[in-house]
Short mmCIF file of C-alpha atoms and ligand atoms in Angstrom, two decimals:
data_model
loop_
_atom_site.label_atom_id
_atom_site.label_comp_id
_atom_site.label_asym_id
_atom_site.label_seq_id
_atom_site.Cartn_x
_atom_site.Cartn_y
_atom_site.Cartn_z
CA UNK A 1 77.86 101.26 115.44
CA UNK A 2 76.53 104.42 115.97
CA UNK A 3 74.73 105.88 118.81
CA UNK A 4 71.41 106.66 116.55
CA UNK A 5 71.40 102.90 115.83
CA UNK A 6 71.54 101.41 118.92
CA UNK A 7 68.68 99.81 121.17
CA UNK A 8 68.76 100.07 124.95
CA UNK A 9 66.57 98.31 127.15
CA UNK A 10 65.64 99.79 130.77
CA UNK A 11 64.20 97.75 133.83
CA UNK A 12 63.18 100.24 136.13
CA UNK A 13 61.99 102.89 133.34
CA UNK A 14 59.28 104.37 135.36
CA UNK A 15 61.75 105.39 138.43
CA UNK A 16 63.80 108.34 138.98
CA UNK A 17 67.10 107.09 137.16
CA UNK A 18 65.36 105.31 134.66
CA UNK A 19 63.23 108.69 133.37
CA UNK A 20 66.98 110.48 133.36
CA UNK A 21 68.47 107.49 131.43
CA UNK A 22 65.74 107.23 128.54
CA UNK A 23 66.20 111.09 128.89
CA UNK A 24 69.72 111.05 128.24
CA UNK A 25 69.59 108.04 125.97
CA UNK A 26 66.83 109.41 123.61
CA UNK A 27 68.86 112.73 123.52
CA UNK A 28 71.58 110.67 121.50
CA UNK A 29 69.55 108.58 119.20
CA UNK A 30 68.69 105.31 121.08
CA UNK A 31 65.88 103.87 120.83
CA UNK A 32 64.41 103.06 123.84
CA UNK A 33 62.30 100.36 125.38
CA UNK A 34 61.57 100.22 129.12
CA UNK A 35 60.20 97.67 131.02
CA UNK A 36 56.58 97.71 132.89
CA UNK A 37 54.75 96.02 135.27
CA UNK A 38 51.14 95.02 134.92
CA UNK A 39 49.55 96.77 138.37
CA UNK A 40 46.39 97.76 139.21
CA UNK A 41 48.17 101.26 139.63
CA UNK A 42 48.70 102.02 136.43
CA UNK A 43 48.00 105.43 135.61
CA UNK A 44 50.65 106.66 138.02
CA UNK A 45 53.22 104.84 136.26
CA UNK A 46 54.60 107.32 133.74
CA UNK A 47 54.31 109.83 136.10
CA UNK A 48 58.52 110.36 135.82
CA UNK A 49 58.33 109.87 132.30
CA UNK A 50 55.34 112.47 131.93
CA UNK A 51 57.01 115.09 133.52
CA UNK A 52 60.22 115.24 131.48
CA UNK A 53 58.04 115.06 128.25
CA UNK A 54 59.74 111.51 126.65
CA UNK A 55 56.35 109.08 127.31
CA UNK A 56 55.82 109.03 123.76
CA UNK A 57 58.74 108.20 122.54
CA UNK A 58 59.53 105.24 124.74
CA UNK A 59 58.29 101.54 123.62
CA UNK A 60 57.05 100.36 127.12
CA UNK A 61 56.92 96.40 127.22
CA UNK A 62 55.55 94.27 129.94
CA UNK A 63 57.10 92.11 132.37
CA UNK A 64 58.57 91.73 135.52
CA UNK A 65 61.92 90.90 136.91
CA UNK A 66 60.76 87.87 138.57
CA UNK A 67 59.51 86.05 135.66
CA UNK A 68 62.31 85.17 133.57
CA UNK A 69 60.20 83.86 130.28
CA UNK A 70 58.89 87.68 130.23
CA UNK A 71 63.04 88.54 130.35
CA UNK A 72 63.71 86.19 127.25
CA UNK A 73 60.60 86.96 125.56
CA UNK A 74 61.63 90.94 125.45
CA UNK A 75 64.88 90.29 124.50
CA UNK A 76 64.35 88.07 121.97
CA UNK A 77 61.66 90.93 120.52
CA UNK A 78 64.09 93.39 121.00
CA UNK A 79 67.59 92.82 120.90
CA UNK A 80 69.08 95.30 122.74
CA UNK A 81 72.47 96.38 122.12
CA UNK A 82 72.11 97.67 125.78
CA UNK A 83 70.41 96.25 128.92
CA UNK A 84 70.31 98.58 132.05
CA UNK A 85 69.34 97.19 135.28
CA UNK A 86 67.74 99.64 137.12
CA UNK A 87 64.52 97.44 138.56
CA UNK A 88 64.76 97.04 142.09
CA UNK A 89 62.88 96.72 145.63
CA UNK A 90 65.11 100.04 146.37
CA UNK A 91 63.56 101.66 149.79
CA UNK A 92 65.79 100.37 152.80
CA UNK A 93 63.91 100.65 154.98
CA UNK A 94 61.02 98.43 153.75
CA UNK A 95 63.22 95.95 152.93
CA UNK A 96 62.85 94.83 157.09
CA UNK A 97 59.05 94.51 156.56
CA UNK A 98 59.85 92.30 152.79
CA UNK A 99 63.20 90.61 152.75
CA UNK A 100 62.17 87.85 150.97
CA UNK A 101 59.98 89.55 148.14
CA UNK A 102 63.58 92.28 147.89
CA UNK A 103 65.73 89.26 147.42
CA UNK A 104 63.63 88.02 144.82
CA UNK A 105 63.63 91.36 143.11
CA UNK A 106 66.93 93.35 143.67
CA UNK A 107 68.66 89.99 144.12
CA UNK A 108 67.80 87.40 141.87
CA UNK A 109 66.02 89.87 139.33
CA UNK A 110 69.97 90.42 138.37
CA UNK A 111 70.42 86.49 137.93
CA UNK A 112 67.33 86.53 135.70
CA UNK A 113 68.31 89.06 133.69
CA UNK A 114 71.99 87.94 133.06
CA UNK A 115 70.64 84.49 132.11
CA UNK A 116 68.15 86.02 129.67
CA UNK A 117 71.16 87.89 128.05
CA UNK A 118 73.54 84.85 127.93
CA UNK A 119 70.83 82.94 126.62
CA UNK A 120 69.21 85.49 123.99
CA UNK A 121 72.05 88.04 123.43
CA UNK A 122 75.18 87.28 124.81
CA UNK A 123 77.29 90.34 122.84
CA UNK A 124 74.19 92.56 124.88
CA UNK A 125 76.27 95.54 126.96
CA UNK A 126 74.95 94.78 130.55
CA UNK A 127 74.74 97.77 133.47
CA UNK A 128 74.01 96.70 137.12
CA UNK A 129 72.67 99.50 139.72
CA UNK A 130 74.90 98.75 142.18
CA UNK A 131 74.77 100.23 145.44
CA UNK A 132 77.16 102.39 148.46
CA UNK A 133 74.70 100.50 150.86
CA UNK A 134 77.00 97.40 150.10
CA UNK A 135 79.73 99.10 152.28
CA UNK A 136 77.12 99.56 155.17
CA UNK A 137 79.10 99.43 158.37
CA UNK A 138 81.69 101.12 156.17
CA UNK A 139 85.63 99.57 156.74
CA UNK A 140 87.47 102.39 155.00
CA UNK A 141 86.34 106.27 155.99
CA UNK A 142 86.87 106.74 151.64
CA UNK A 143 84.82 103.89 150.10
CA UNK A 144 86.70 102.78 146.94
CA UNK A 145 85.81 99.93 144.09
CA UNK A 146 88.67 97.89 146.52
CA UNK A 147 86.44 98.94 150.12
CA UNK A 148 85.58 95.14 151.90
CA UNK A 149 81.06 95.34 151.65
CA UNK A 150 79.38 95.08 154.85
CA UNK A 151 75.72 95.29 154.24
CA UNK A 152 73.17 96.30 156.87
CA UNK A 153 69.97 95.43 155.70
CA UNK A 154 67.96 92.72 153.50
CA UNK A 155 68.09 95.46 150.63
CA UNK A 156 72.33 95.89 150.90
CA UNK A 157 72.22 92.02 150.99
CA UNK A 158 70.57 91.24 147.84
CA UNK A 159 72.18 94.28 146.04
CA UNK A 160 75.68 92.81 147.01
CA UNK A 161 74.30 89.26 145.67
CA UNK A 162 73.12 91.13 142.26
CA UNK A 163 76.82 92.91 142.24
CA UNK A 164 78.85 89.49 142.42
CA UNK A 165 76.32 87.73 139.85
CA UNK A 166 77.50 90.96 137.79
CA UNK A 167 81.09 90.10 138.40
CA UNK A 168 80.55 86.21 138.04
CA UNK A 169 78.94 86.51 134.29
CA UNK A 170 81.88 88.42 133.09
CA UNK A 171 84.43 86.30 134.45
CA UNK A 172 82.43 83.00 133.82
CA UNK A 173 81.14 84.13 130.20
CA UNK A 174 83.22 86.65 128.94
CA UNK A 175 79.74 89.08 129.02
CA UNK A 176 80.40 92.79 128.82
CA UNK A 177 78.76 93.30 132.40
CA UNK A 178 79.31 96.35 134.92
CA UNK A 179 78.13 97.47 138.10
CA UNK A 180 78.16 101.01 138.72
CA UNK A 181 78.45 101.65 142.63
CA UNK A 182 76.51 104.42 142.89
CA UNK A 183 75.86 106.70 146.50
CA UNK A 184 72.76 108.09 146.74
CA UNK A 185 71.53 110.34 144.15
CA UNK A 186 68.67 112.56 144.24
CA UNK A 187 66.44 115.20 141.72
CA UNK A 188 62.94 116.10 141.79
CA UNK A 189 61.65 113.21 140.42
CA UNK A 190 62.79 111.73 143.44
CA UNK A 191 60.02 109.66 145.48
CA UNK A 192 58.52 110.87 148.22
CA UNK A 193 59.84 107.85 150.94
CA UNK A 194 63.84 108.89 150.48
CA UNK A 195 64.77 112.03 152.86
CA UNK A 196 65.87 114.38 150.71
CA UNK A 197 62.53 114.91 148.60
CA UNK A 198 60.78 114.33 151.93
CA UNK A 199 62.34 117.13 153.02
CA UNK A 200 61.92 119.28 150.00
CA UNK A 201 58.14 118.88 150.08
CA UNK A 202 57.83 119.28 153.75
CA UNK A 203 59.52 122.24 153.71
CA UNK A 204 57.24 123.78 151.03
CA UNK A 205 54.22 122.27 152.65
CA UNK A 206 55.21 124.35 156.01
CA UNK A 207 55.61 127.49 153.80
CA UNK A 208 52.29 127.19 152.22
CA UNK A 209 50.62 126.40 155.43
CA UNK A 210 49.94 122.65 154.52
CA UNK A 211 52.14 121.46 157.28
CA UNK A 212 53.41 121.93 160.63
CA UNK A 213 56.29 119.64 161.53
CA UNK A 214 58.59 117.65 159.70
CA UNK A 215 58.86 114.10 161.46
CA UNK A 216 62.69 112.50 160.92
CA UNK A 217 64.55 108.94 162.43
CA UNK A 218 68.46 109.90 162.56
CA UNK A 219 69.09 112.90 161.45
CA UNK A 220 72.63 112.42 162.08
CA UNK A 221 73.28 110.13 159.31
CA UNK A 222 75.55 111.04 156.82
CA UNK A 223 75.22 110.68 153.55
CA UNK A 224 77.12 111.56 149.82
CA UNK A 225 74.21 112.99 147.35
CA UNK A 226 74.68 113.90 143.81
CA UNK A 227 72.08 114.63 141.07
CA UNK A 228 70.64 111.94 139.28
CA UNK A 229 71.14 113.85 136.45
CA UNK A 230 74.76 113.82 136.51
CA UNK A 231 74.51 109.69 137.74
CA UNK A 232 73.03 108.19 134.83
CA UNK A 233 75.79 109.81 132.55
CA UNK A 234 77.68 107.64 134.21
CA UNK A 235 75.76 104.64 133.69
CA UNK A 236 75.83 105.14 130.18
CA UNK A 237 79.89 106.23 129.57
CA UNK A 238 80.50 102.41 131.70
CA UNK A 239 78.88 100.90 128.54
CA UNK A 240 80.97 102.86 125.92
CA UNK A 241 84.41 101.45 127.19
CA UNK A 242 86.49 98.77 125.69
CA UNK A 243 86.64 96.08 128.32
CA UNK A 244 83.70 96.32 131.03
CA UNK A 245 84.63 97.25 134.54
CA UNK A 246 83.37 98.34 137.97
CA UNK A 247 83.11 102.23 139.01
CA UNK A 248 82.31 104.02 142.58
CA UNK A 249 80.08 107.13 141.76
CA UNK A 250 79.94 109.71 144.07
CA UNK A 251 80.86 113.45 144.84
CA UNK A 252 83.72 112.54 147.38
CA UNK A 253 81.76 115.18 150.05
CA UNK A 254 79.28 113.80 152.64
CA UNK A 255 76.79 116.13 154.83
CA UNK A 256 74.30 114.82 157.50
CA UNK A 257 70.73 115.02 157.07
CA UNK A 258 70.24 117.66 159.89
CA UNK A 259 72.58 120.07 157.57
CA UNK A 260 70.35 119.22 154.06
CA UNK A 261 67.47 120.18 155.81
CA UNK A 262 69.03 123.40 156.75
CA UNK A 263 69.65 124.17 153.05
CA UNK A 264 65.72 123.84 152.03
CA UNK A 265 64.54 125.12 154.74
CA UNK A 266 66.71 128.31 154.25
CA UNK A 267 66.10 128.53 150.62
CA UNK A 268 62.60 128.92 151.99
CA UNK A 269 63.80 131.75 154.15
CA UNK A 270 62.71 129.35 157.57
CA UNK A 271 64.97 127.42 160.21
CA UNK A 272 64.46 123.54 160.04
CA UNK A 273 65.32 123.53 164.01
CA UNK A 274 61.52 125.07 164.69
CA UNK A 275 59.99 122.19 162.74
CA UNK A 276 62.02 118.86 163.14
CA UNK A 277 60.41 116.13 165.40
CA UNK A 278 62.49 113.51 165.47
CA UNK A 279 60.10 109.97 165.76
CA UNK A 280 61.26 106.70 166.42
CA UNK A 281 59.20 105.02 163.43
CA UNK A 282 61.61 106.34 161.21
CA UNK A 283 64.89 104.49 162.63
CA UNK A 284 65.82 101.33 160.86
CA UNK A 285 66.71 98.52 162.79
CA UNK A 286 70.47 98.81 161.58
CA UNK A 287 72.27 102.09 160.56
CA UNK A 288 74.40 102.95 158.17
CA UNK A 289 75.87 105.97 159.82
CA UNK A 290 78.04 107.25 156.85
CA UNK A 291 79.46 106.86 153.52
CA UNK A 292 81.43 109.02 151.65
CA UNK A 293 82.68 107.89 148.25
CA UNK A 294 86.33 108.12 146.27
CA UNK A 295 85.11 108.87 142.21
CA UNK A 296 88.88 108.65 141.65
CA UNK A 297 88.43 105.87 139.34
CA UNK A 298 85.46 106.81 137.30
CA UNK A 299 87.05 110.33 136.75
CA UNK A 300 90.74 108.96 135.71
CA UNK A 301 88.67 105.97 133.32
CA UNK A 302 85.72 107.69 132.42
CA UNK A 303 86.48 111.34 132.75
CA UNK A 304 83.27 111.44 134.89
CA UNK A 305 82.95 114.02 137.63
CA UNK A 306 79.57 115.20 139.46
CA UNK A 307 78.61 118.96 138.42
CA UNK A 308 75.50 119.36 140.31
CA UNK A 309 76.21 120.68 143.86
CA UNK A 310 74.02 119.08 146.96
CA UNK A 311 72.67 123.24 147.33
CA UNK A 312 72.11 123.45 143.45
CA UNK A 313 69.90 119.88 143.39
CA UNK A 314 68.26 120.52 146.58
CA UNK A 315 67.08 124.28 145.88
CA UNK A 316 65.94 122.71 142.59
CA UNK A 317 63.77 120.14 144.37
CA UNK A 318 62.32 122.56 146.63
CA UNK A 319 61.53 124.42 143.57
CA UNK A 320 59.69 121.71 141.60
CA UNK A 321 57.96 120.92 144.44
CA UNK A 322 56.65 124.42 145.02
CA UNK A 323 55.60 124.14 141.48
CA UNK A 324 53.85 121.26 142.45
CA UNK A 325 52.15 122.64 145.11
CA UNK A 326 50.79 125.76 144.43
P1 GDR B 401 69.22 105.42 151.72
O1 GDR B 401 68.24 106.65 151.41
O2 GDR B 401 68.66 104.50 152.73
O3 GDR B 401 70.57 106.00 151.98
O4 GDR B 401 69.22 104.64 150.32
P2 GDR B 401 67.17 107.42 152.32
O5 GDR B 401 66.99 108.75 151.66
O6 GDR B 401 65.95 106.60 152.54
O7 GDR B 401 67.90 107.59 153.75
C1 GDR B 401 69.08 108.37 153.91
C2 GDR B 401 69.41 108.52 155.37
O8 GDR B 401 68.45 109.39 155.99
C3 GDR B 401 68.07 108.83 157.24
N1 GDR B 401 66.75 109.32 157.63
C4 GDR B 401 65.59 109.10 156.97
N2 GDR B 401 65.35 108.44 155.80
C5 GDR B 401 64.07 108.40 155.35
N3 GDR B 401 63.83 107.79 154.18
N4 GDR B 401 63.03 108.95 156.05
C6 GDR B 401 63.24 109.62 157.23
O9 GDR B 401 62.29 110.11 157.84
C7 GDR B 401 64.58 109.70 157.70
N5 GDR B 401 65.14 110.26 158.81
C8 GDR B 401 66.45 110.03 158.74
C9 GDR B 401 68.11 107.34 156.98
O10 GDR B 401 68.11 106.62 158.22
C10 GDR B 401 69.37 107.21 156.17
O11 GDR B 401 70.49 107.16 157.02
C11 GDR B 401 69.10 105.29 149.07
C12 GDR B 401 68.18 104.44 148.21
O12 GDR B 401 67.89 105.14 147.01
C13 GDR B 401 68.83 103.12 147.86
O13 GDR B 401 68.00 102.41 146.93
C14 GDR B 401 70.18 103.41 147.21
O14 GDR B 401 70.83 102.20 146.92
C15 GDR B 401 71.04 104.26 148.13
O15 GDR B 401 70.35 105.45 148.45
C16 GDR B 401 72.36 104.63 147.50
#
């Protein structure tokens, strides 16, 4: 089959990977239906999907990740060639303050959804988001697809439930099912509660005036950010394979938050030192100091590699949000 006749189906549409998917996915032919959630919120949903100019030619269909009649109902109206799982409770940090509600949603939303495949569509191509968060307290300074997991928080625990589920359909049913373990990735459609665009807008806000101080937890953390842009190729080129597998995504370079805000703040021609505060709200109750990622795999399998530098995408973000804010 073609690309231009395929269907995809996105949970998690309205988020930052989900608006680069459909993106992506439109650009080839799909056609693309995304997942919503009824909320009294609802003109801010599209927000993502406003901004790169594809909100009208999505199908957006309700339901929820909890309810699995909605799941079978949607993909009984659809019939996706394509499912990717992209729905998820995915802040860390308030996954303290709502374990239970984040199991339910980044843990057994994965359980609902492969059911509702095996039941509706078995032949369906299924993509978990999969997270580096599983290696937490990490056991290997490279994390690999062959790393042991140690989760540190209720959010790493119920993505590392979602990623076996993943596993345990394609071994127990033969599904075409992948998880894509994928460090963190970043763009300007980024939300506001993840450190990187929190740093991009407070950095502009302090240019403009807006803002005086930039309030951080550990600042020493270190992380492995790519684009988002360059992630959800990825997604996609797991689906196109012959025999379903799962990939570690990452850049293979890891830089602590102090030194990202460094690079917005200079692009901005000012020193993050004079306007970091560091404030114990923002510490989470268990750290994951580092991770650092080996894309060996995906690059030798999928010919994937990240092209989008961490100065590129974070110049880019500091741009968009100047745009925003001026
Ligand atoms: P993370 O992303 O938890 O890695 O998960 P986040 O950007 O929230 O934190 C990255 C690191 O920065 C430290 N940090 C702060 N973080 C936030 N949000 N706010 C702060 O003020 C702050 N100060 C320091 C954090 O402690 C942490 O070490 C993201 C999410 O997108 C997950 O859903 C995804 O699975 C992983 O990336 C890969």
């Amino acid at each position: 089959m073609s690309d231009t006749n395929k269907k995809a189906f996105i949970t998690g549409i309205t988020g930052q990977d989900g608006a680069y998917l459909a993106q992506l996915l439109l650009s080839k032919g799909y056609e693309v239906y995304g997942m919503v959630r009824r909320s009294s919120t609802a003109e801010v949903v599209d927000v993502r999907l406003k901004w790169l100019n594809i909100v009208d030619k999505i199908h957006l269909v309700d339901g929820d990740l909890t309810d699995l009649s909605s799941l079978i109902r949607i993909m009984q109206d659809v019939q996706p060639d394509e499912v990717y799982n992209l729905a998820a409770q995915s802040f860390v940090k308030t996954s303290w303050q709502q374990p239970i509600l984040t199991g339910q949603v980044t843990g057994m939303g994965a359980t609902h959804i492969l059911e509702a495949i095996r039941l509706v569509k078995p032949d369906s191509r299924y993509y978990q988001a999969s997270t580096s968060e599983m290696f937490g307290l990490i056991q290997e300074s490279y994390q690999k697809e062959s790393t042991p997991f140690y989760p540190r928080s209720p959010y790493a625990a119920a993505k590392l439930y979602a990623h076996w589920m993943t596993i345990n359909y394609r071994e127990s049913f033969d599904m075409y099912a992948c998880s894509g373990i994928l460090f963190n990735h970043e763009s300007p459609l980024r939300g506001l509660e993840f450190v990187t665009r929190k740093v991009t807008d407070a950095a502009v806000r302090i240019k403009l005036g807006l803002q005086t101080e930039l309030r951080l937890g550990n600042i020493d953390a270190k992380r492995d950010w790519g684009h988002a842009k360059d992630y959800v190729r990825a997604m996609w080129l797991m689906l196109q394979q012959d025999k379903p597998d799962d990939f570690v995504i990452a850049t293979g370079r890891t830089t602590t938050v102090r030194d990202m805000c460094h690079i917005a703040f200079e692009h901005l021609g000012l020193n993050a030192q004079d306007y970091i505060v560091i404030d114990p709200q923002f510490f989470r109750p268990a750290e994951v100091e580092v991770l650092l990622g080996d894309p060996a795999k995906a690059k030798a399998a999928l010919g994937w590699e990240a092209k989008i530098s961490l100065e590129a995408m974070i110049c880019e973000m500091v741009d968009a949000d100047m745009q925003r804010l001026q």
